[in-house]
Amino acid sequence: KRREVRFDEALQTATDYSIEVQNPPLDANDPDEWKAFFEQFGGHCTVVTIASHCTVVTIALDNEALIRALLERRTLMRQIEYALKPGVHFDPNNLPEMAKQCIPVASWKKMLLFKKDGNQMYARILELENIAREWTKKEVLVSNVFVSLETEAAQRAALEALGIPLVELWRGAPNMPKEHKFRGEVILSTREPAEPSTIRWQDLDVSFTKTVVQTTISYIVTFGFIILGVFAIYFAGLRSSLASALTIKIISIVTPLVATQINNRFETRSTEGGRQASLYIKMTLIRWVHSAITTAIILPFDDTVEEMQGLIHTVYAIFITEMVTSPIIAILDISSTVKKHYFAPRAPDQKRMNVNFQGTFYEMSERYTDMTKIIFLTLFYADIWPIGFFFAAVTLVIHYWSDKFRLLRSWARAPEIGSEIAEFSRVYFFSACLVAYAVMQSYRYAGYPFDNVCDAGTPVGGTYVGNYTASTWHGVNITVTIDSNDTNHFFCSQDMMRYRNPRVYPPTSNKQPAGFEWMSSDQADAAGLLGWGSVGVLAVVVLVYFKGFFMSVVRILFIDSYQSSGKEGNEDFTQVRDIQAYVPQVSHPSLQYPVVASEIDDFPSRFIGWHDPAYPHPHPRHSLIDDLPDLDEHNRGVPIFSTVKYYEPPAKE
């Protein structure tokens, strides 16, 4: 946590100067009014961003449908341009003819890859244009307001003045000065916003109910994928440990694709940080269950220390695949390599060639889960395979250098997502690993020697003396020799984790069934220490979680909602190099640069966050508003897009 604060102090970004208003009056669409309100807290108001949404019947919706329609229209036009026959120049004003000049799409591509031909893309463009024009008939209201002040001190003063406990808000904030209420009556809900590059403007205004429903559906689908993976690992394990390990690795490779599709189809998040945190949870669940937990469940208990087909050999195979196959696949970066060295030289023009050099898009959540999976796997099996710590160290070093190579050489630039994933990992991941380590160690120590056999203490009869051939469940024939000095043994389940009626926790010696004891006195003492020790670890973690939750509730209810961290920066907003303002814009993999969803004719281009050397700002190529002339004309009279206004700060004396 202290390191996060130091990093934040070392780098000044827009979030250090900005305030997000989450409940503005629906008709408060005048930037000058917001400027006058926030300048009462000191400093100069530099940038005001007003995001709009519409109301249909009684449900408030933002203009995400409009932005998505125009973005899809833009991407389809780009696809038509890229699908033109050689020598045909793209004319955006003659789309019917452009659609006819597209290269025909093979039937198998339409069926398997869902490719569209030129006429199909043009028909979809017409549908999207009709959807966009419908927005000119709707009443557009305000949903969010972003205000960037010139100094960090002014931002903190405003947040401290406007941040009130929830109890006070319910009471109408009788002690709040009238001038701190917008228009003298509206109590604003404010917070420090996420970074501009992480705002998902097409999903900005999502209700709590909709979020809960979407999240529930996405996790149901996620658990369904987990169950399918468990069955795949089980049937692969019937063949060999290597087959099981390779299956786990294949599932691990496709997990980011599956989790991303689940998120894209079933969830909408207002920030990239929230989206990455959601992906992180899903991928962590999938990879932890498949890499560690499933292996322990599907293999028979008495195969825990089996030499060739047992649990230890399977864990060893998993580590080898993580250590070798992951870095090789990562460094090869097959898709990016093919694009750069095959498709790019054969591109018909510079524009299409540049798209092939964008780099590989990566998810920060996927990189986190790749590391945490190795740590969790190590701690989960540390008691029976302690050399796993060495394997984990080597694997993490190899992953570090391969990721560093890709970050500097092949990955595309990722948005600044903030500390959401780091905080979640610090608070929940490491404590979960610690609990898993303590609990699994107590169960496995109690289950030693993992053979489900108890000594009856009586000598074997002469009938059983001799040599026998037995077959293991793996189908391996072994020779068994019984001597007259051997004693009788009988089956007794040593796997306390699978005990039912009653369940057993902590796994101590007094939980052994009467007449089926297998622990020695030393093992019984150690099992008691480890069992109750795991209870202590679990209790501490639960108390820490409860304390954090309780303090969060108390702070929200009875303490100011804003608490500053770190020291104030000395630079003004306009003095920070490469700072980005809250300009609504959306990106797509097929577009080399983002497209802006607001009017930016009079806005300084250095605050937009990127620069296209081929087209100076402002340029219709970068604006969704200019895609349809009638939308642009309507927006100038009755705004249906977000408004961004820049105020030049006064000269310092």
XYZ file of C-alpha atoms in Angstrom:
653
model
C 0.000 0.000 0.000
C 2.808 2.435 0.883
C 4.493 1.640 -2.413
C 1.285 2.466 -4.297
C 1.196 5.860 -2.559
C 4.849 6.523 -3.491
C 4.154 5.627 -7.118
C 1.134 7.949 -7.111
C 3.189 10.806 -5.683
C 5.920 10.291 -8.286
C 3.547 10.613 -11.261
C 0.954 13.348 -11.658
C -2.035 12.344 -13.785
C -5.485 13.729 -14.519
C -7.103 11.850 -11.636
C -4.976 13.888 -9.176
C -6.697 17.070 -10.353
C -10.175 15.832 -11.197
C -13.578 15.233 -9.602
C -16.398 13.029 -10.851
C -19.982 13.972 -10.023
C -22.137 10.852 -10.062
C -25.561 12.424 -9.486
C -25.727 15.746 -11.353
C -29.101 17.355 -12.059
C -30.423 15.928 -15.301
C -30.592 19.363 -16.964
C -27.221 20.681 -15.756
C -25.567 20.738 -19.191
C -23.869 24.147 -18.975
C -20.080 23.840 -18.423
C -19.876 27.454 -17.200
C -22.259 26.659 -14.340
C -20.063 23.778 -13.164
C -16.942 25.927 -13.515
C -18.397 28.625 -11.280
C -19.487 26.082 -8.651
C -16.155 24.293 -8.275
C -13.964 27.372 -8.372
C -15.380 28.388 -4.974
C -13.057 25.775 -3.422
C -9.962 27.549 -4.729
C -8.000 27.256 -7.939
C -9.024 27.492 -11.577
C -11.369 25.114 -13.331
C -9.467 23.897 -16.390
C -11.589 21.237 -18.083
C -15.335 20.302 -17.672
C -16.645 17.149 -19.258
C -20.362 16.510 -19.270
C -21.513 13.032 -20.237
C -25.074 12.689 -21.447
C -27.745 9.985 -21.285
C -31.346 9.747 -22.308
C -34.564 8.700 -20.576
C -36.900 6.207 -22.199
C -40.196 5.888 -20.284
C -38.977 5.677 -16.663
C -35.557 4.060 -17.275
C -32.558 6.388 -17.535
C -30.129 5.255 -20.230
C -26.882 6.879 -21.270
C -26.011 7.265 -24.929
C -24.050 3.993 -25.023
C -26.355 2.623 -27.726
C -25.600 5.637 -29.908
C -21.842 5.396 -29.372
C -21.823 1.646 -29.976
C -23.886 2.026 -33.145
C -21.543 4.658 -34.549
C -18.463 2.685 -33.504
C -19.769 -0.468 -35.197
C -20.604 1.596 -38.278
C -17.057 2.970 -38.302
C -15.516 -0.515 -38.014
C -17.756 -1.893 -40.784
C -16.704 0.941 -43.077
C -13.089 0.101 -42.299
C -13.770 -3.558 -43.129
C -15.338 -2.561 -46.445
C -12.282 -0.414 -47.202
C -9.937 -3.311 -46.439
C -12.043 -5.755 -48.495
C -11.967 -3.698 -51.715
C -10.498 -5.191 -54.830
C -6.956 -4.056 -55.705
C -6.878 -0.654 -57.368
C -10.288 0.502 -56.082
C -10.149 3.751 -54.085
C -12.453 3.881 -51.063
C -15.169 6.552 -51.285
C -17.127 6.892 -48.005
C -19.818 8.899 -49.803
C -20.613 6.058 -52.216
C -20.977 3.033 -49.966
C -23.380 1.075 -52.252
C -20.765 0.999 -54.998
C -17.986 0.247 -52.492
C -19.951 -2.769 -51.237
C -20.188 -4.109 -54.797
C -16.430 -3.713 -55.287
C -15.537 -5.878 -52.266
C -13.740 -9.178 -52.773
C -16.257 -12.070 -52.519
C -16.204 -14.017 -49.235
C -15.975 -17.795 -49.404
C -18.958 -19.742 -48.080
C -16.873 -21.598 -45.493
C -15.670 -18.289 -44.041
C -19.268 -17.125 -43.686
C -20.250 -20.341 -41.929
C -17.234 -20.925 -39.696
C -15.780 -17.437 -39.194
C -19.063 -15.489 -39.509
C -17.509 -13.274 -42.166
C -19.776 -10.805 -43.971
C -19.555 -9.846 -47.601
C -19.772 -6.267 -48.844
C -23.558 -6.213 -49.306
C -24.156 -7.626 -45.825
C -21.876 -5.031 -44.249
C -23.601 -2.226 -46.149
C -27.042 -3.463 -45.040
C -25.871 -3.470 -41.423
C -24.505 0.083 -41.851
C -27.938 1.269 -42.959
C -29.491 -0.326 -39.862
C -26.952 1.394 -37.612
C -27.566 4.759 -39.265
C -31.284 4.446 -38.567
C -30.542 3.584 -34.928
C -28.274 6.624 -34.631
C -30.812 8.982 -36.196
C -33.458 7.836 -33.709
C -31.415 9.592 -31.036
C -32.278 12.972 -32.549
C -35.864 12.356 -31.371
C -34.936 11.625 -27.751
C -34.550 13.908 -24.779
C -30.927 13.832 -23.693
C -30.090 14.346 -20.023
C -26.894 14.562 -17.977
C -25.510 11.474 -16.245
C -21.940 12.215 -15.117
C -19.738 15.292 -14.825
C -15.940 15.334 -14.748
C -14.234 18.526 -13.532
C -10.467 19.005 -13.743
C -9.057 21.776 -11.519
C -5.764 23.513 -12.074
C -4.178 22.437 -8.766
C -4.281 19.248 -6.721
C -4.884 21.305 -3.567
C -8.124 22.664 -5.032
C -9.261 19.167 -5.980
C -8.668 17.863 -2.456
C -10.396 20.861 -0.903
C -13.467 20.293 -3.075
C -13.626 16.557 -2.363
C -13.233 17.120 1.386
C -15.928 19.779 1.402
C -18.409 17.737 -0.646
C -17.644 14.325 0.888
C -20.230 13.705 3.608
C -21.258 10.532 5.473
C -24.193 8.558 4.114
C -26.169 9.109 7.321
C -25.843 12.863 6.860
C -26.943 12.493 3.245
C -30.092 10.646 4.364
C -30.815 13.482 6.795
C -30.467 16.032 4.016
C -27.052 17.288 5.215
C -28.471 20.063 7.460
C -24.959 21.183 8.467
C -23.629 21.525 4.923
C -23.250 25.171 3.824
C -25.751 26.165 1.164
C -22.986 27.259 -1.194
C -21.632 23.687 -1.163
C -24.914 22.449 -2.609
C -25.236 22.699 -6.360
C -27.793 25.364 -7.203
C -28.192 25.769 -3.474
C -30.141 22.545 -3.021
C -28.535 19.509 -4.717
C -26.116 17.463 -2.583
C -23.564 16.098 -5.024
C -22.098 12.605 -4.826
C -18.448 13.107 -5.750
C -15.333 10.979 -5.941
C -11.861 10.954 -7.418
C -12.336 9.406 -10.865
C -10.335 6.724 -12.599
C -7.749 7.666 -15.204
C -9.185 9.107 -18.458
C -7.798 6.262 -20.559
C -9.647 3.713 -18.378
C -13.117 5.280 -18.659
C -15.363 3.136 -20.834
C -17.593 5.891 -22.200
C -19.827 3.422 -24.017
C -20.665 1.792 -20.634
C -20.469 4.815 -18.353
C -23.937 4.829 -16.795
C -24.895 1.308 -15.641
C -27.451 0.833 -12.861
C -26.684 -1.257 -9.773
C -29.506 -3.696 -10.532
C -28.281 -4.244 -14.075
C -24.736 -4.807 -12.798
C -25.907 -7.447 -10.294
C -27.956 -9.314 -12.921
C -25.144 -9.241 -15.477
C -22.549 -10.347 -12.926
C -24.726 -13.250 -11.780
C -25.208 -14.496 -15.342
C -21.502 -14.171 -16.170
C -20.478 -16.215 -13.129
C -23.006 -18.920 -13.934
C -21.406 -19.248 -17.379
C -17.940 -19.175 -15.769
C -18.788 -22.045 -13.411
C -20.172 -23.986 -16.369
C -16.819 -23.635 -18.145
C -15.029 -24.723 -14.954
C -17.139 -27.903 -14.782
C -16.393 -28.733 -18.424
C -12.699 -28.264 -17.751
C -12.815 -30.564 -14.724
C -14.292 -33.361 -16.855
C -11.672 -32.810 -19.567
C -8.838 -33.023 -17.018
C -10.366 -36.127 -15.446
C -10.557 -38.075 -18.718
C -7.058 -36.916 -19.709
C -5.764 -38.103 -16.333
C -7.014 -41.602 -17.088
C -4.364 -41.801 -19.811
C -1.332 -40.295 -18.058
C -0.065 -37.495 -15.832
C 1.466 -35.773 -18.855
C -1.888 -35.807 -20.699
C -3.530 -34.278 -17.631
C -0.847 -31.581 -17.387
C -1.112 -30.732 -21.096
C -4.903 -30.522 -20.818
C -4.550 -28.141 -17.886
C -2.118 -26.030 -19.927
C -4.430 -25.923 -22.961
C -7.326 -24.836 -20.756
C -5.059 -22.216 -19.166
C -4.161 -20.857 -22.618
C -7.789 -20.526 -23.752
C -8.975 -19.186 -20.379
C -8.259 -15.489 -21.228
C -10.235 -15.833 -24.467
C -13.174 -17.489 -22.713
C -13.186 -15.042 -19.786
C -12.964 -12.062 -22.164
C -15.892 -13.334 -24.237
C -17.944 -13.896 -21.076
C -17.218 -10.357 -19.910
C -17.892 -8.781 -23.299
C -21.198 -10.575 -23.750
C -22.649 -10.484 -20.261
C -21.076 -7.566 -18.369
C -20.707 -3.816 -18.800
C -18.148 -1.987 -16.667
C -17.742 1.780 -16.475
C -13.931 1.617 -16.152
C -11.199 -0.550 -17.607
C -9.933 -1.158 -14.080
C -13.307 -2.620 -13.072
C -13.347 -4.755 -16.205
C -9.839 -6.045 -15.516
C -10.735 -6.812 -11.883
C -13.757 -8.800 -13.062
C -11.589 -10.699 -15.552
C -9.005 -11.304 -12.848
C -11.547 -12.949 -10.544
C -12.905 -15.198 -13.296
C -9.507 -16.267 -14.608
C -8.235 -16.834 -11.077
C -11.179 -19.097 -10.276
C -10.761 -21.049 -13.524
C -6.995 -21.475 -13.267
C -6.883 -22.218 -9.548
C -9.582 -24.867 -9.812
C -8.119 -26.516 -12.904
C -4.422 -26.271 -12.004
C -4.502 -27.211 -8.311
C -7.859 -28.201 -6.869
C -9.108 -30.493 -9.665
C -5.902 -32.531 -9.660
C -6.243 -33.201 -5.940
C -9.905 -34.212 -6.294
C -9.844 -36.531 -9.313
C -6.762 -38.571 -8.356
C -7.309 -41.373 -5.821
C -6.109 -40.556 -2.320
C -3.740 -43.528 -2.199
C -1.987 -42.204 -5.338
C -0.795 -39.096 -3.496
C 2.827 -40.263 -3.360
C 2.696 -42.794 -6.225
C 5.926 -42.611 -8.206
C 4.769 -42.550 -11.838
C 1.042 -41.807 -12.051
C 0.444 -40.156 -8.685
C -0.315 -36.657 -7.518
C 3.315 -35.592 -7.111
C 4.186 -36.652 -10.657
C 1.183 -34.738 -12.002
C 2.168 -31.577 -10.118
C 5.696 -31.951 -11.464
C 4.349 -32.212 -15.019
C 2.217 -29.071 -14.493
C 5.256 -27.087 -13.352
C 7.316 -28.284 -16.325
C 4.622 -27.164 -18.787
C 4.394 -23.775 -17.037
C 8.172 -23.383 -17.048
C 8.739 -24.405 -20.667
C 5.649 -24.147 -22.855
C 4.307 -20.801 -21.612
C 7.475 -18.757 -22.300
C 8.014 -20.449 -25.670
C 4.457 -19.728 -26.816
C 4.713 -16.196 -25.431
C 7.986 -15.302 -27.132
C 6.980 -16.847 -30.458
C 3.807 -14.681 -30.408
C 2.599 -16.504 -33.486
C -0.341 -14.251 -34.393
C 1.673 -11.023 -34.184
C 4.628 -12.561 -36.013
C 2.423 -13.724 -38.885
C 0.817 -10.285 -39.142
C 4.150 -8.445 -39.195
C 6.096 -10.759 -41.479
C 3.431 -12.179 -43.779
C 0.357 -9.960 -43.992
C 2.058 -6.569 -43.539
C 4.448 -6.856 -46.543
C 1.509 -7.992 -48.678
C -0.847 -5.189 -47.592
C -2.055 -3.131 -50.601
C -1.496 0.244 -48.888
C 0.258 1.906 -45.943
C -2.910 2.155 -43.872
C -3.581 -1.574 -43.860
C 0.075 -2.320 -43.288
C 0.110 -0.120 -40.159
C -2.762 -2.091 -38.646
C -0.617 -5.239 -38.735
C 2.040 -3.488 -36.642
C -0.221 -2.460 -33.762
C 1.191 -5.145 -31.493
C -0.479 -7.857 -29.466
C -3.287 -6.733 -27.172
C -2.893 -8.128 -23.686
C -4.950 -8.139 -20.516
C -3.227 -7.114 -17.291
C -5.605 -9.417 -15.406
C -4.344 -12.376 -17.455
C -0.739 -11.624 -16.531
C -1.685 -11.386 -12.852
C -3.495 -14.733 -12.870
C -0.599 -16.394 -14.674
C 1.660 -15.440 -11.766
C -0.803 -16.063 -8.940
C -1.654 -19.499 -10.338
C 1.966 -20.590 -9.914
C 2.129 -19.277 -6.341
C -1.176 -20.910 -5.408
C -0.115 -24.228 -6.955
C 3.153 -24.105 -5.013
C 1.508 -23.448 -1.640
C -1.349 -25.899 -2.265
C 1.109 -28.808 -2.650
C 4.012 -27.459 -0.573
C 3.675 -30.120 2.134
C 4.114 -33.112 -0.198
C 6.305 -31.421 -2.837
C 8.443 -28.709 -1.165
C 10.806 -28.576 -4.138
C 7.903 -26.758 -5.812
C 9.207 -23.526 -4.245
C 12.367 -23.871 -6.327
C 10.385 -24.675 -9.475
C 8.090 -21.712 -8.797
C 11.032 -19.333 -8.370
C 12.587 -20.456 -11.661
C 9.233 -20.307 -13.452
C 8.478 -16.780 -12.189
C 11.928 -15.552 -13.265
C 11.434 -17.003 -16.758
C 7.954 -15.438 -16.976
C 9.333 -12.092 -15.821
C 11.931 -11.921 -18.589
C 9.583 -13.208 -21.277
C 6.952 -10.645 -20.247
C 9.550 -7.891 -20.183
C 10.649 -8.836 -23.693
C 7.059 -8.766 -24.965
C 6.274 -5.520 -23.147
C 9.168 -3.761 -24.868
C 9.011 -5.504 -28.249
C 5.619 -6.915 -29.178
C 2.747 -5.848 -26.909
C 0.442 -2.982 -27.805
C 0.032 -0.115 -25.359
C -2.458 -0.901 -22.599
C -4.660 1.650 -20.809
C -3.680 2.929 -17.369
C -5.951 0.815 -15.192
C -5.076 2.042 -11.708
C -4.601 -0.139 -8.636
C -7.827 -2.200 -8.605
C -6.168 -5.514 -9.487
C -3.187 -4.875 -7.198
C -5.479 -4.079 -4.262
C -7.651 -7.138 -4.850
C -4.596 -9.357 -5.156
C -3.010 -7.928 -2.017
C -6.157 -8.123 0.109
C -7.710 -11.399 -1.074
C -5.207 -13.452 -3.053
C -2.316 -13.728 -0.608
C -4.623 -14.418 2.324
C -6.436 -17.104 0.293
C -3.084 -18.706 -0.559
C -2.107 -18.660 3.117
C -5.390 -20.308 4.142
C -5.035 -22.964 1.421
C -1.465 -23.683 2.534
C -2.416 -24.071 6.209
C -5.567 -26.132 5.626
C -4.103 -28.500 3.013
C -0.979 -29.058 5.104
C -3.092 -30.074 8.117
C -5.213 -32.525 6.106
C -2.285 -34.109 4.295
C -0.170 -34.534 7.416
C -3.115 -36.203 9.117
C -3.597 -38.497 6.095
C -0.046 -39.832 5.998
C 0.997 -42.464 4.761
C -1.745 -42.116 2.097
C -2.392 -45.855 1.657
C -5.813 -46.276 3.356
C -4.431 -49.304 5.245
C -4.533 -49.987 9.005
C -2.493 -52.634 10.816
C -4.677 -55.205 12.629
C -1.680 -56.457 14.615
C -2.518 -60.150 14.063
C -0.243 -62.530 12.097
C -1.340 -63.647 8.645
C -2.460 -67.216 8.206
C -0.395 -69.694 6.284
C -3.012 -69.675 3.555
C -1.868 -66.235 2.351
C 1.907 -66.770 2.411
C 3.467 -66.652 -1.058
C 3.991 -64.493 -4.152
C 1.062 -62.849 -5.956
C 0.545 -60.680 -9.003
C -1.720 -57.684 -8.451
C -2.949 -54.934 -10.777
C -3.186 -51.263 -9.847
C -6.069 -49.046 -10.995
C -3.679 -47.714 -13.670
C -3.496 -51.243 -15.130
C 0.101 -51.842 -13.999
C 0.922 -55.364 -12.800
C 3.009 -55.587 -9.607
C 4.409 -58.512 -7.593
C 3.305 -58.829 -3.942
C 5.204 -61.069 -1.496
C 3.522 -62.094 1.784
C 5.758 -63.547 4.510
C 4.713 -65.536 7.565
C 5.979 -62.699 9.802
C 3.650 -60.147 8.187
C 0.533 -58.948 9.974
C -3.013 -58.596 8.737
C -4.169 -55.208 7.461
C -7.600 -53.840 6.706
C -9.025 -50.864 4.811
C -9.434 -47.609 6.697
C -10.027 -44.272 5.025
C -7.250 -41.825 5.892
C -8.606 -39.031 3.707
C -10.279 -36.878 6.354
C -11.138 -34.227 3.774
C -13.672 -36.624 2.250
C -15.274 -37.699 5.531
C -19.042 -37.299 5.654
C -21.500 -37.489 8.525
C -19.879 -35.720 10.192
C -17.400 -33.653 8.247
C -14.026 -33.287 9.870
C -12.261 -29.996 10.575
C -9.724 -29.553 11.995
C -8.212 -32.952 11.083
C -6.867 -34.055 14.469
C -6.175 -37.516 15.880
C -9.374 -37.609 17.951
C -11.364 -37.432 14.694
C -10.173 -40.901 13.634
C -13.045 -43.440 13.551
C -13.029 -45.801 16.524
C -11.226 -49.021 15.632
C -9.753 -47.482 12.458
C -6.847 -45.477 13.927
C -3.664 -45.231 11.874
C -1.726 -42.303 13.366
C 1.340 -42.830 15.508
C 1.682 -40.819 18.703
C 4.128 -38.363 17.096
C 1.906 -37.964 14.051
C -1.114 -37.393 16.289
C 0.666 -34.588 18.164
C 1.829 -32.903 14.946
C -1.622 -33.287 13.357
C -3.159 -31.517 16.357
C -0.721 -28.616 16.097
C -1.202 -28.226 12.327
C -4.976 -28.673 12.516
C -5.548 -26.066 15.200
C -2.904 -23.880 13.609
C -4.929 -23.846 10.382
C -7.978 -22.865 12.432
C -5.985 -19.942 13.830
C -4.859 -18.838 10.380
C -8.421 -19.067 9.044
C -9.745 -17.117 12.045
C -7.172 -14.340 11.592
C -7.968 -14.004 7.888
C -11.719 -13.904 8.552
C -11.224 -11.280 11.271
C -9.081 -9.157 8.953
C -11.738 -9.410 6.228
C -14.483 -8.563 8.702
C -12.512 -5.643 10.105
C -11.952 -4.240 6.622
C -15.619 -4.645 5.714
C -16.797 -3.197 9.042
C -14.498 -0.172 8.791
C -15.594 0.450 5.198
C -19.247 0.450 6.250
C -18.528 2.709 9.237
C -16.546 5.109 7.070
C -19.293 5.317 4.453
C -22.058 5.735 7.027
C -20.471 8.009 9.615
C -17.170 9.405 8.296
C -16.380 11.587 5.305
C -16.389 9.530 2.113
C -13.112 11.065 0.855
C -9.687 10.465 2.364
C -6.591 11.837 0.648
C -3.400 9.796 0.376
C 0.129 11.008 -0.173
C 1.457 14.528 -0.585
C 0.071 17.153 -2.929
C 1.906 17.698 -6.190
C 3.504 21.059 -6.961
C 2.719 21.164 -10.694
C -0.439 22.660 -12.124
C -2.668 20.655 -14.453
C -1.551 22.521 -17.576
C 2.112 22.191 -16.585
C 2.114 18.374 -16.442
C 3.660 16.870 -19.544
C 1.549 14.403 -21.555
C -1.448 14.745 -19.224
C -4.772 13.565 -20.638
C -8.142 15.190 -19.999
C -11.512 13.421 -19.740
C -12.383 13.447 -23.431
C -15.024 10.818 -24.347
C -13.471 8.393 -26.807
C -13.728 4.721 -27.688
C -11.302 2.238 -29.221
C -11.538 -0.869 -31.373
C -8.819 -3.359 -32.442
C -9.503 -2.647 -36.113
C -8.905 1.101 -35.639
C -5.376 2.421 -35.381
C -6.463 5.338 -33.173
C -9.465 5.910 -30.871
C -12.451 7.899 -32.092
C -13.818 10.854 -30.129
C -17.492 10.962 -29.101
C -17.716 14.701 -28.374
C -17.216 18.056 -30.051
C -13.496 18.960 -29.933
C -13.190 21.741 -32.533
C -12.008 24.280 -29.924
C -10.310 21.829 -27.578
C -6.470 21.702 -27.279
C -5.232 18.543 -28.957
C -2.453 17.959 -26.409
C -5.028 16.936 -23.787
C -6.674 14.265 -25.938
C -4.043 11.649 -25.048
C -2.765 10.589 -28.465
C -1.646 12.095 -31.763
C -2.095 10.924 -35.327
C 0.788 12.407 -37.360
C -1.099 11.892 -40.620
C -4.194 13.845 -39.569
C -3.995 16.911 -37.301
C -6.680 17.625 -34.693
C -9.480 18.313 -35.131
C -10.188 16.046 -38.082
C -13.423 14.259 -39.089
C -11.463 11.016 -39.288
C -11.244 10.967 -35.491
C -14.767 12.105 -34.605
C -17.905 9.977 -34.417
C -20.017 13.144 -34.550
C -18.866 13.838 -38.106
C -19.797 10.358 -39.352
C -23.371 11.457 -40.086
C -23.875 15.123 -41.082
C -27.458 15.294 -39.754
C -26.258 14.094 -36.313
C -23.587 16.796 -36.242
C -26.109 19.469 -37.179
C -28.586 18.279 -34.528
C -25.851 18.101 -31.864
C -24.981 21.774 -32.399
C -28.556 22.742 -31.539
C -29.621 20.105 -29.012
C -26.579 18.165 -27.715
C -26.824 14.386 -27.910
C -23.093 13.865 -27.411
C -20.855 14.691 -24.475
C -19.639 18.246 -24.048
C -16.009 19.087 -23.343
C -14.904 22.639 -22.701
C -11.450 23.994 -21.947
C -10.800 27.145 -19.903
C -7.418 28.834 -20.296
C -5.913 29.350 -16.808
C -5.036 32.917 -15.833
C -1.399 33.940 -16.112
C 0.543 33.734 -12.845
C 2.022 36.945 -11.484
